[in-house]
Amino acid sequence: QVSIVESGGGLVRPGGSLRLSCVASGIDFRLYSIGWYRQRPGTERDWVGSITTEGTTKYPSTVRGRVTVSRDNAKNTAYLQINDLTPEDTAVYSCNLGSLSPPGTYWGQGTQVTVSS
């Protein structure tokens, strides 16, 4: 059975940093690209970064320079580092694992990040 679990969210002050984790089980983690997304209150889910199976990363211009996505295949874990947090970063952050071979896509349940003084 596949399980995707995010953690590391919480309450942080503006200007602070967080590192979120996404732990997968029940799949061959190395074969999956990983995307991080967030959904702010009252808005659509937005993409905030991704990493391929080879370790190539991409980011939207809205967060580039503040966000780093990484992965540790030995731990079946992906990470999202967010720096210089602002209240506009308040959202539920989720990871998505996707693969063409084997075909499949999986979502975690998300972790809440709240940025407030």
Short mmCIF file of C-alpha atoms in Angstrom, two decimals:
data_model
loop_
_atom_site.label_atom_id
_atom_site.label_comp_id
_atom_site.label_asym_id
_atom_site.label_seq_id
_atom_site.Cartn_x
_atom_site.Cartn_y
_atom_site.Cartn_z
CA GLN A 1 0.00 0.00 0.00
CA VAL A 2 1.31 3.41 -0.98
CA SER A 3 1.67 6.06 1.69
CA ILE A 4 2.79 9.67 1.23
CA VAL A 5 3.16 11.71 4.41
CA GLU A 6 4.20 15.34 4.70
CA SER A 7 5.47 16.87 7.91
CA GLY A 8 7.37 19.87 9.21
CA GLY A 9 4.66 22.49 9.02
CA GLY A 10 3.70 24.76 11.85
CA LEU A 11 3.58 28.34 13.01
CA VAL A 12 6.55 30.49 12.07
CA ARG A 13 7.27 34.19 12.31
CA PRO A 14 7.76 36.33 9.21
CA GLY A 15 11.33 36.10 8.00
CA GLY A 16 11.74 32.60 9.33
CA SER A 17 12.40 29.35 7.53
CA LEU A 18 10.94 25.88 7.41
CA ARG A 19 11.95 22.56 5.95
CA LEU A 20 9.06 20.32 5.01
CA SER A 21 9.45 16.60 4.48
CA CYS A 22 7.58 14.18 2.25
CA VAL A 23 8.11 10.53 3.12
CA ALA A 24 6.96 7.81 0.75
CA SER A 25 6.47 4.11 1.29
CA GLY A 26 5.09 1.28 -0.80
CA ILE A 27 6.71 2.51 -4.03
CA ASP A 28 10.15 2.62 -5.61
CA PHE A 29 10.83 6.22 -4.66
CA ARG A 30 13.75 6.57 -7.10
CA LEU A 31 11.42 6.23 -10.08
CA TYR A 32 9.22 9.19 -9.17
CA SER A 33 9.52 12.87 -9.84
CA ILE A 34 8.30 15.01 -6.98
CA GLY A 35 6.33 18.21 -7.02
CA TRP A 36 5.52 20.45 -4.11
CA TYR A 37 2.30 22.44 -4.16
CA ARG A 38 0.47 24.76 -1.82
CA GLN A 39 -3.09 25.87 -1.41
CA ARG A 40 -3.66 29.19 0.27
CA PRO A 41 -7.05 29.95 1.78
CA GLY A 42 -9.62 30.69 -0.89
CA THR A 43 -7.28 30.03 -3.82
CA GLU A 44 -6.38 27.29 -6.25
CA ARG A 45 -3.48 24.97 -5.57
CA ASP A 46 -0.19 26.40 -6.84
CA TRP A 47 3.02 24.67 -7.83
CA VAL A 48 6.04 25.77 -5.78
CA GLY A 49 8.80 23.50 -7.04
CA SER A 50 9.75 20.10 -8.34
CA ILE A 51 12.63 17.68 -8.69
CA THR A 52 13.12 14.97 -11.28
CA THR A 53 14.45 11.47 -10.76
CA GLU A 54 17.86 12.79 -11.89
CA GLY A 55 17.75 15.62 -9.37
CA THR A 56 16.95 18.48 -11.72
CA THR A 57 14.93 21.16 -9.97
CA LYS A 58 12.51 23.76 -11.28
CA TYR A 59 10.67 26.59 -9.58
CA PRO A 60 8.06 29.14 -10.54
CA SER A 61 9.22 32.73 -10.64
CA THR A 62 6.93 33.56 -7.71
CA VAL A 63 9.13 31.66 -5.23
CA ARG A 64 12.44 31.27 -7.05
CA GLY A 65 15.33 32.19 -4.78
CA ARG A 66 13.44 31.41 -1.56
CA VAL A 67 12.59 27.78 -2.14
CA THR A 68 14.76 24.70 -2.53
CA VAL A 69 13.51 21.21 -3.35
CA SER A 70 15.74 18.23 -2.66
CA ARG A 71 15.48 14.49 -2.28
CA ASP A 72 17.19 11.67 -0.44
CA ASN A 73 16.44 8.43 -2.22
CA ALA A 74 18.04 6.38 0.55
CA LYS A 75 15.42 7.74 2.96
CA ASN A 76 12.49 7.78 0.48
CA THR A 77 12.14 11.43 1.39
CA ALA A 78 11.78 14.72 -0.43
CA TYR A 79 12.25 18.13 1.15
CA LEU A 80 11.01 21.65 0.61
CA GLN A 81 13.08 24.39 2.19
CA ILE A 82 11.35 27.77 2.34
CA ASN A 83 13.24 30.84 3.48
CA ASP A 84 12.25 34.40 4.26
CA LEU A 85 8.65 33.40 4.93
CA THR A 86 5.88 35.96 4.69
CA PRO A 87 2.20 35.75 5.68
CA GLU A 88 1.45 35.15 1.99
CA ASP A 89 3.20 31.79 2.32
CA THR A 90 0.50 30.61 4.72
CA ALA A 91 -0.98 27.52 3.07
CA VAL A 92 -1.36 23.78 3.15
CA TYR A 93 1.73 22.33 1.46
CA SER A 94 1.46 18.97 -0.30
CA CYS A 95 3.79 16.78 -2.27
CA ASN A 96 2.96 14.81 -5.38
CA LEU A 97 4.89 11.84 -6.70
CA GLY A 98 4.52 11.10 -10.37
CA SER A 99 5.93 8.55 -12.75
CA LEU A 100 5.35 7.40 -16.33
CA SER A 101 7.05 4.08 -15.77
CA PRO A 102 5.56 2.66 -13.69
CA PRO A 103 2.55 4.88 -14.31
CA GLY A 104 1.14 6.50 -11.24
CA THR A 105 0.63 9.65 -9.25
CA TYR A 106 0.23 9.98 -5.53
CA TRP A 107 -0.59 12.83 -3.18
CA GLY A 108 0.05 13.29 0.47
CA GLN A 109 -2.50 14.79 2.85
CA GLY A 110 -0.59 18.03 3.26
CA THR A 111 0.96 19.95 6.13
CA GLN A 112 -0.19 23.36 7.33
CA VAL A 113 2.24 26.26 7.33
CA THR A 114 1.14 29.44 9.07
CA VAL A 115 3.28 32.55 8.97
CA SER A 116 2.28 35.09 11.56
CA SER A 117 3.78 37.36 14.14
#
